[in-house]
PDB file of C-alpha atoms and ligand atoms in Angstrom:
ATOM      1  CA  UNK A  38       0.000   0.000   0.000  1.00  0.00           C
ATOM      2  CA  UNK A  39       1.269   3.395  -1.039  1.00  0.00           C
ATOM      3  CA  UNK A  40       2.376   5.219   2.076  1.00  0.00           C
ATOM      4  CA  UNK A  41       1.635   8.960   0.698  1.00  0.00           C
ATOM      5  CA  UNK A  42      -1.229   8.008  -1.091  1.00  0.00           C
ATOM      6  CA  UNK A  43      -1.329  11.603  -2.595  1.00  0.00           C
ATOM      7  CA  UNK A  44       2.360  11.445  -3.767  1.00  0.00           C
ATOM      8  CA  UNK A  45       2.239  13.154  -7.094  1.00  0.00           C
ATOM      9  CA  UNK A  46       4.582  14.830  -9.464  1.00  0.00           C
ATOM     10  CA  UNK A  47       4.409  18.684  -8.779  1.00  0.00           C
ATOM     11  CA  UNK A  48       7.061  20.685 -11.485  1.00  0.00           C
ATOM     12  CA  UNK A  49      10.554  20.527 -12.475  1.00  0.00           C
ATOM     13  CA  UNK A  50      12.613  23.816 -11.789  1.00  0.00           C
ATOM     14  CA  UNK A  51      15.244  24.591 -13.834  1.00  0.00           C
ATOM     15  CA  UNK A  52      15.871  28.007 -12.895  1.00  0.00           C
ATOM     16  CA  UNK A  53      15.613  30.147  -9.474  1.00  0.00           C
ATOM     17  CA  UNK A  54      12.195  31.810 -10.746  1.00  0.00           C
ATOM     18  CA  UNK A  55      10.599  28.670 -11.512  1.00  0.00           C
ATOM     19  CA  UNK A  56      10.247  26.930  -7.527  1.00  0.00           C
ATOM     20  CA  UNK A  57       7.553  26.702  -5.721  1.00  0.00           C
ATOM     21  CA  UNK A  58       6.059  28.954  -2.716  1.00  0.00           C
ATOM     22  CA  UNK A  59       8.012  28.657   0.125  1.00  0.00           C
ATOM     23  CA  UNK A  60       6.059  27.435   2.385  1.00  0.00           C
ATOM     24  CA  UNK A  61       5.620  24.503   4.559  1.00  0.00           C
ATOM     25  CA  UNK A  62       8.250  21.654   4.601  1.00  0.00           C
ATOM     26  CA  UNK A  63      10.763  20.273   1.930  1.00  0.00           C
ATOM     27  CA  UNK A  64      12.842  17.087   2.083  1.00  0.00           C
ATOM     28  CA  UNK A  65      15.640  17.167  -0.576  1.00  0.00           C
ATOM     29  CA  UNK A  66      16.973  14.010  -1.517  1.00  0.00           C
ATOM     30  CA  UNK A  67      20.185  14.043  -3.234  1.00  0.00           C
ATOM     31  CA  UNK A  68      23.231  11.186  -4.094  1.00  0.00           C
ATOM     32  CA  UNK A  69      25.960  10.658  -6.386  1.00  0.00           C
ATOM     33  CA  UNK A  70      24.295   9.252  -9.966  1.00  0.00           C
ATOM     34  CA  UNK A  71      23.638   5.772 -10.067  1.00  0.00           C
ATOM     35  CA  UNK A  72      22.972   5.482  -6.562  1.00  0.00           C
ATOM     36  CA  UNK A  73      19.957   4.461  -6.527  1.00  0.00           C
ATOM     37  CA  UNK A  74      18.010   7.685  -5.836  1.00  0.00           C
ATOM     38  CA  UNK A  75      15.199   7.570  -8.057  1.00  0.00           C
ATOM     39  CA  UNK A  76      14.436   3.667  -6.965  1.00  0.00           C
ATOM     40  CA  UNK A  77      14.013   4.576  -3.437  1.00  0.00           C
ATOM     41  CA  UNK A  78      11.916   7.552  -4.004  1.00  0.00           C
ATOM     42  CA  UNK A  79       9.499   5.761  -6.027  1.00  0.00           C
ATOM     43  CA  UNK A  80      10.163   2.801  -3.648  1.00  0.00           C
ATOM     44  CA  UNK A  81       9.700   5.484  -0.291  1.00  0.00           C
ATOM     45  CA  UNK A  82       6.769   7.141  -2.188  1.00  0.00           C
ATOM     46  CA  UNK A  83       4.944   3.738  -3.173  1.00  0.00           C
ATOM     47  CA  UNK A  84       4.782   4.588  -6.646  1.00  0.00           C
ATOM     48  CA  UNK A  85       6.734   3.030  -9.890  1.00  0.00           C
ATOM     49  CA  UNK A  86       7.630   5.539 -12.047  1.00  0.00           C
ATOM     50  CA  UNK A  87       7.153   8.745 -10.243  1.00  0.00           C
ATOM     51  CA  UNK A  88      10.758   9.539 -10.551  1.00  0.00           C
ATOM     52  CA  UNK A  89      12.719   8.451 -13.451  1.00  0.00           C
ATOM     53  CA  UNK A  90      15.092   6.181 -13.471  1.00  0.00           C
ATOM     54  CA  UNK A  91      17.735   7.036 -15.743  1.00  0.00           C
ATOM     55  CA  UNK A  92      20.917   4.772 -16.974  1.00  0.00           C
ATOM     56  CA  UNK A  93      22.150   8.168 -18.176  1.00  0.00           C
ATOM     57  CA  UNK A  94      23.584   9.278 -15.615  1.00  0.00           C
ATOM     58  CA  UNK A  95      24.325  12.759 -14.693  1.00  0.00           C
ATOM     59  CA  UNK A  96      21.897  13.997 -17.704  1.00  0.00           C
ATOM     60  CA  UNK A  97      19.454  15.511 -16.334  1.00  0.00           C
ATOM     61  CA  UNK A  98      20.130  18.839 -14.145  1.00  0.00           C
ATOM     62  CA  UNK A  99      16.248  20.284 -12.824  1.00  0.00           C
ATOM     63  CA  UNK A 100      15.042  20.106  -9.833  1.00  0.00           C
ATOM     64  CA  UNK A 101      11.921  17.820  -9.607  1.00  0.00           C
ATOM     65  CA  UNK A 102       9.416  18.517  -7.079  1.00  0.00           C
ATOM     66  CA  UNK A 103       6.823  16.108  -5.600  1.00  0.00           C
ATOM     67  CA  UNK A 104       3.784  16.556  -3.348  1.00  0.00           C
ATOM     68  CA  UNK A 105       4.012  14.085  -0.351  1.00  0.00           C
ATOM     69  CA  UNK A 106       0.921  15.659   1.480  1.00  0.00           C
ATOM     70  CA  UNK A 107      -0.465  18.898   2.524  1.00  0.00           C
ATOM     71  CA  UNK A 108       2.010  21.556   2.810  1.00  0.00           C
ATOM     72  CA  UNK A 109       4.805  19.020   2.418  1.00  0.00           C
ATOM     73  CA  UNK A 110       6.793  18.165  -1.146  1.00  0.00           C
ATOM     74  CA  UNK A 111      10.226  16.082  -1.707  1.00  0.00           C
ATOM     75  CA  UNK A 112      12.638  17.356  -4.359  1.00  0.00           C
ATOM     76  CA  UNK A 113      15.252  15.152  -6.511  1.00  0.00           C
ATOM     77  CA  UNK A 114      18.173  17.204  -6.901  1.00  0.00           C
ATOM     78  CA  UNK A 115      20.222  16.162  -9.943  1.00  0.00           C
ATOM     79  CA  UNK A 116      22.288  13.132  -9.127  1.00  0.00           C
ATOM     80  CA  UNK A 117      26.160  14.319  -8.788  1.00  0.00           C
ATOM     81  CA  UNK A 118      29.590  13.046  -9.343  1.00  0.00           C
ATOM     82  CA  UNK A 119      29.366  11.747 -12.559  1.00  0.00           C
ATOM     83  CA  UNK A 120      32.930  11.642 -14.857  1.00  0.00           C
ATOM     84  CA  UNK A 121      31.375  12.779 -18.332  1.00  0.00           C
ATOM     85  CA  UNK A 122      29.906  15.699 -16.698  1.00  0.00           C
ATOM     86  CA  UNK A 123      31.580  17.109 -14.291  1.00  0.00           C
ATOM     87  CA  UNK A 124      30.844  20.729 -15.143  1.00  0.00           C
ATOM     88  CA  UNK A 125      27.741  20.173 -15.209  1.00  0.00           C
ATOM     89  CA  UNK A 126      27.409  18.673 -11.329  1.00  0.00           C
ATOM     90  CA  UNK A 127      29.058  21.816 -10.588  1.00  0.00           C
ATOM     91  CA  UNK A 128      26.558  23.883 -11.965  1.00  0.00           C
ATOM     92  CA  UNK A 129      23.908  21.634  -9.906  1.00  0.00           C
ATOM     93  CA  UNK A 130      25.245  23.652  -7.253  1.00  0.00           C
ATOM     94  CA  UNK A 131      25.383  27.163  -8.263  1.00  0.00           C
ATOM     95  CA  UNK A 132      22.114  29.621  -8.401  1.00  0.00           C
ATOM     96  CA  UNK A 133      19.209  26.553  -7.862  1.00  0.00           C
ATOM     97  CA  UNK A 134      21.289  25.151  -5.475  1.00  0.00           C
ATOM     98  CA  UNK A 135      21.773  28.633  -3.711  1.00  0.00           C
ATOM     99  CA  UNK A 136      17.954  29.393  -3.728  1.00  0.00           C
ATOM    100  CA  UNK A 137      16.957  26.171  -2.400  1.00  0.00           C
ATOM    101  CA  UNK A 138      19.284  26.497   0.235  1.00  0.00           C
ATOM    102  CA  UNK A 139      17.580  29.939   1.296  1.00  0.00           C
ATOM    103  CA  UNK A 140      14.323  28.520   1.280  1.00  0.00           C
ATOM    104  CA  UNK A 141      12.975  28.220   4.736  1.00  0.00           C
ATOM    105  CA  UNK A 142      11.017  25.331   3.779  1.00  0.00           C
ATOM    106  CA  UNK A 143      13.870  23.767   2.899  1.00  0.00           C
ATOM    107  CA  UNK A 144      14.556  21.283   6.225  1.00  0.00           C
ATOM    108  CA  UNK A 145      15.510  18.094   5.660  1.00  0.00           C
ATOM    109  CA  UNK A 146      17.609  15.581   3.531  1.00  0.00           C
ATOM    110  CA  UNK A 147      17.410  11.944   2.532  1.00  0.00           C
ATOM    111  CA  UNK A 148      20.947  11.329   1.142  1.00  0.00           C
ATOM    112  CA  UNK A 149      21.032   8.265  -0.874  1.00  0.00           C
ATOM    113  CA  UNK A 150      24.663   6.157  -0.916  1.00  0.00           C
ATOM    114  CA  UNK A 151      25.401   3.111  -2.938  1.00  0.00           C
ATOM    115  CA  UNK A 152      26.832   0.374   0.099  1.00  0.00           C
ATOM    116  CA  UNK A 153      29.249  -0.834  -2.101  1.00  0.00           C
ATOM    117  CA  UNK A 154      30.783   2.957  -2.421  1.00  0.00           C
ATOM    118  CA  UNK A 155      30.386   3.860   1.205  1.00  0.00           C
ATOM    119  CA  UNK A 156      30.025   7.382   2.091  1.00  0.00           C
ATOM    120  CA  UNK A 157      32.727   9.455  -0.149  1.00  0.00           C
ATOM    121  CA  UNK A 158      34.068  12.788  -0.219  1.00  0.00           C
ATOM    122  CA  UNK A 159      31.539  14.256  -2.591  1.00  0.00           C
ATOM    123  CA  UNK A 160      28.751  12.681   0.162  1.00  0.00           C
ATOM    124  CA  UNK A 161      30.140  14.735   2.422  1.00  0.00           C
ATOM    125  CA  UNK A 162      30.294  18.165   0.194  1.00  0.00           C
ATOM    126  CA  UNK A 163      26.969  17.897  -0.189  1.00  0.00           C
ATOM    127  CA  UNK A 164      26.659  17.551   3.730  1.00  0.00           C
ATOM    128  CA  UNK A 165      28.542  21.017   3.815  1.00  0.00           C
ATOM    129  CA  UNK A 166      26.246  22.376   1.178  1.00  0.00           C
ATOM    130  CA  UNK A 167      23.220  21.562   3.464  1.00  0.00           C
ATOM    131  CA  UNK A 168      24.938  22.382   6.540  1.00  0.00           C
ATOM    132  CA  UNK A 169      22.826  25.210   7.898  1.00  0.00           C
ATOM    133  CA  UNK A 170      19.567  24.741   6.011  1.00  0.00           C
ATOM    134  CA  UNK A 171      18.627  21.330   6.602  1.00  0.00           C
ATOM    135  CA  UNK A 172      18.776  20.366  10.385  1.00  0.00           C
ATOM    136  CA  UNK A 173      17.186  16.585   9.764  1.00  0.00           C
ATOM    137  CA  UNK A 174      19.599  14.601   7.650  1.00  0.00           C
ATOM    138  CA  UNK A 175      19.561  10.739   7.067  1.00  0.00           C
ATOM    139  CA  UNK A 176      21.507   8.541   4.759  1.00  0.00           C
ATOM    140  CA  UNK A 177      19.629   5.675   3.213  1.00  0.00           C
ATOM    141  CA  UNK A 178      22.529   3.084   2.259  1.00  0.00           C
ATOM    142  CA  UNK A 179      21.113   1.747  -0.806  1.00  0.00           C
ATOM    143  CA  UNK A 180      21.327  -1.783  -2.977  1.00  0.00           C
ATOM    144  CA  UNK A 181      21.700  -3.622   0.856  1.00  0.00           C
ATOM    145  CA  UNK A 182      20.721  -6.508  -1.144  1.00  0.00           C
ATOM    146  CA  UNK A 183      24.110  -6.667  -2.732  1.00  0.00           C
ATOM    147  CA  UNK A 184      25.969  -7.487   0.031  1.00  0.00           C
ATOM    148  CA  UNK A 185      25.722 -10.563   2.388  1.00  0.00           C
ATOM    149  CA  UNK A 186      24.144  -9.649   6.012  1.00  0.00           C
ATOM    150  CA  UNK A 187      27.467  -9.225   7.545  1.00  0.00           C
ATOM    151  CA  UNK A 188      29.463  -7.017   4.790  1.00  0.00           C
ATOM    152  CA  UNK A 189      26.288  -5.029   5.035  1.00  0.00           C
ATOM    153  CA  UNK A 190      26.333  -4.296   8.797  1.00  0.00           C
ATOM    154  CA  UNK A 191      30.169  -3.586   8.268  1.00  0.00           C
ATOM    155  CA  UNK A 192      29.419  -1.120   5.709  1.00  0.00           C
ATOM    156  CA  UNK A 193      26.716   0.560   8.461  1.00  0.00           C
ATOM    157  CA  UNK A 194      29.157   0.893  11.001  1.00  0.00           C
ATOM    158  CA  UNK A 195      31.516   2.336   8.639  1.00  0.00           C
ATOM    159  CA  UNK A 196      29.043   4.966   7.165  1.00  0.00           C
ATOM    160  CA  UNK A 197      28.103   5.852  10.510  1.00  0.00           C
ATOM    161  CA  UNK A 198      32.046   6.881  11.724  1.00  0.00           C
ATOM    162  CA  UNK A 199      32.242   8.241   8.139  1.00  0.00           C
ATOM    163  CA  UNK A 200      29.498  10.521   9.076  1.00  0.00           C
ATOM    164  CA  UNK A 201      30.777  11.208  12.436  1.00  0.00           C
ATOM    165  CA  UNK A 202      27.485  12.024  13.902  1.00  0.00           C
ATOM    166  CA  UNK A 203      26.368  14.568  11.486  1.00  0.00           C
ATOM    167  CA  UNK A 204      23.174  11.891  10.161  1.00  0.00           C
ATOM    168  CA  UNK A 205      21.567   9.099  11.013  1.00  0.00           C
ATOM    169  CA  UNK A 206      21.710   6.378   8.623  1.00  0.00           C
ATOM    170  CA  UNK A 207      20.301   2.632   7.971  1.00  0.00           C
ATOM    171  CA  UNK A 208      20.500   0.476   5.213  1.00  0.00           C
ATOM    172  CA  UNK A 209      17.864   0.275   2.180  1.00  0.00           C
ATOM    173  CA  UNK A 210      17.325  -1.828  -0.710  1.00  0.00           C
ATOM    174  CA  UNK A 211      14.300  -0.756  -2.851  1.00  0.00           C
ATOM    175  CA  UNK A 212      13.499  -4.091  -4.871  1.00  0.00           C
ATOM    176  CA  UNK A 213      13.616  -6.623  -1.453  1.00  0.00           C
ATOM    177  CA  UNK A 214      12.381  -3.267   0.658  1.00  0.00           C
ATOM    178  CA  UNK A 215      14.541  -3.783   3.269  1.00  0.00           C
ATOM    179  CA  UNK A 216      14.539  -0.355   5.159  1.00  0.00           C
ATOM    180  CA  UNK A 217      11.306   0.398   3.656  1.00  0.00           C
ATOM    181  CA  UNK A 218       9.181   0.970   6.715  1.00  0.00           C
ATOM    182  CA  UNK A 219      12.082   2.521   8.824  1.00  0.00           C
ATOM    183  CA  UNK A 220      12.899   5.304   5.797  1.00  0.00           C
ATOM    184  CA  UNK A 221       8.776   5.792   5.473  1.00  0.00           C
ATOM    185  CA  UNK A 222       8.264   6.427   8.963  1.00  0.00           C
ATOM    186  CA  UNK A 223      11.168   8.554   9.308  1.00  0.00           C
ATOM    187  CA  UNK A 224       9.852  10.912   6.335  1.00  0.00           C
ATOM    188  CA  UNK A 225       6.452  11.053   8.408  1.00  0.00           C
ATOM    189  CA  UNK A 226       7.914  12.044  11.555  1.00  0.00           C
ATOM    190  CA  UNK A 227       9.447  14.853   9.310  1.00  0.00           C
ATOM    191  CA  UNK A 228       5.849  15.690   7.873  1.00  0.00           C
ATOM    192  CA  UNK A 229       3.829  16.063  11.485  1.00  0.00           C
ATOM    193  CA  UNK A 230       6.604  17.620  13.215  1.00  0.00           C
ATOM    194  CA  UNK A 231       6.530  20.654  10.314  1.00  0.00           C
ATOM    195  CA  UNK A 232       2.996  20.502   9.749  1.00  0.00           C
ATOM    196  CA  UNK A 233       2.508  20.716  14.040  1.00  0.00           C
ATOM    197  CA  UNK A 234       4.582  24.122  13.910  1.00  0.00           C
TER     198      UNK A 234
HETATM  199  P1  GDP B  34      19.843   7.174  -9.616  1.00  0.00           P
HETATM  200  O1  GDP B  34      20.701   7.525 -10.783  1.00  0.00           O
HETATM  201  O2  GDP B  34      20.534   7.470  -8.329  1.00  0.00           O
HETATM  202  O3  GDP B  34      18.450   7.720  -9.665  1.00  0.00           O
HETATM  203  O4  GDP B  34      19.744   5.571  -9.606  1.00  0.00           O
HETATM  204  P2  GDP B  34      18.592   4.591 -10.101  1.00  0.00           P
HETATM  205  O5  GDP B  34      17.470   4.561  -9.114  1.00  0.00           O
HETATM  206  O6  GDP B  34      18.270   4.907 -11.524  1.00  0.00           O
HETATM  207  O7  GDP B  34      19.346   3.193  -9.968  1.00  0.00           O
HETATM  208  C1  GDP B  34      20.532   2.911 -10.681  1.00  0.00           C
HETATM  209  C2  GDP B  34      20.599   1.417 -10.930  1.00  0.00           C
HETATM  210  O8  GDP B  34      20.689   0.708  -9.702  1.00  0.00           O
HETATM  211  C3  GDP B  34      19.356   0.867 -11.634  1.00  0.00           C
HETATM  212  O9  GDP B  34      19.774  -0.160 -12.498  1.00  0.00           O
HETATM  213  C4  GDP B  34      18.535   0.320 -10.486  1.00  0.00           C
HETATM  214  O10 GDP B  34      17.669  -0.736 -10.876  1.00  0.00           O
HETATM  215  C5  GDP B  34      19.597  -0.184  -9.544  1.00  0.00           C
HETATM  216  N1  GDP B  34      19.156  -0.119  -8.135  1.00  0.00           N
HETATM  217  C6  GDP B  34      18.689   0.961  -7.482  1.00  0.00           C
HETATM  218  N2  GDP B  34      18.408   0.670  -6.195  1.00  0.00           N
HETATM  219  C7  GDP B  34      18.711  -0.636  -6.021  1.00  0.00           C
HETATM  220  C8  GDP B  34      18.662  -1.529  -4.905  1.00  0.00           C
HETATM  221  O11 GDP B  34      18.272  -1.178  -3.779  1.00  0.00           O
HETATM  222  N3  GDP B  34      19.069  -2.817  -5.123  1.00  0.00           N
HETATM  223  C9  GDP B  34      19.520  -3.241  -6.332  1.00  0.00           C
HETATM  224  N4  GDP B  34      19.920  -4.523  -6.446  1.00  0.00           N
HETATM  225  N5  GDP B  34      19.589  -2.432  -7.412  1.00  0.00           N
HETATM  226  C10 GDP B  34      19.190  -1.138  -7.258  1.00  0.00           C
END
């Protein structure tokens, strides 16, 4: 059963004039191409499809905005670090990036990691970047179903002192779900805590 039954596809911003009102909550989710971001949104959000999964990676550079619920949206930032287009990423990060980061809806972030990469330098930039807007961050270590059991939980502990406190994070695999519920209920805290302001 879809968990944000009214999870719907809102707009795609590709410049600063285009985003929507700021006002309520927004949960950014954001990861190095390929990891597996647009799987666990659809996965998160219940819905196949909503986002687009893409074996180009690095291609696309808007902003796409979801609803989640009343007076809350997500947004898929452009997946980053890929080789062929490194000028590109950069420019992720330059005057949509800046806006967004002003918003004051702007709150939270679901950063998505590939296990088998573990948390990497660019992971952390884009901690940086978030530093000061977003005060809920979690890391959803994605493709769990990769490893075996134990190389996961190794990679967890390691992601964890990679992050040295600065998220919480869990392991996720969008096809078996593992994580599923954990990630969902997570992004619902998020919801009713912004929506009890
Ligand atoms: P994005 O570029 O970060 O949006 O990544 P995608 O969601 O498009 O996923 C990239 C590739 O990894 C696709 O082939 C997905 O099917 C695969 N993938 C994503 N998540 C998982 C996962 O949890 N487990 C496994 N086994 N494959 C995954």
């Amino acid at each position: 059963m879809s968990q944000f039954p009214e999870a719907s596809f809102l707009t795609s911003v590709a410049a600063p004039a285009q985003f929507p009102p700021d006002q309520g909550l927004e949960v950014a989710v954001a990861g190095r191409s390929n990891a597996g971001k647009s799987s666990a949104i659809n996965a998160l959000l219940g819905r196949k499809g909503l986002a687009r999964t893409s074996n180009t990676p690095g291609r696309t550079q808007l902003y796409n905005y979801f609803h989640l619920g009343p007076g809350a949206r997500l947004v898929d930032l452009p997946g980053y670090g890929h080789a062929k287009v490194p000028v590109a990423t950069r420019a992720t990060w330059g005057p949509l990036g800046e806006t967004l980061r002003q918003r004051a809806s702007f709150s939270a972030l679901l950063l998505v990691v590939d296990i088998r990469r573990g948390v990497g330098e660019m992971d952390l930039g884009l901690l940086d970047w978030a530093d000061r807007s977003a005060d809920r961050v979690h890391v959803l270590l994605t493709k769990a179903d990769k490893l075996p059991r134990g190389q996961a939980l190794s990679a967890l502990k390691q992601a964890g002192e990679a992050l040295e406190g600065r998220a919480s994070v869990q392991l996720f695999s969008a096809p078996k779900g593992t994580g599923l519920e954990e990630a969902r209920g997570l992004l619902r805290s998020w919801i009713s805590d912004s929506t009890k302001k």
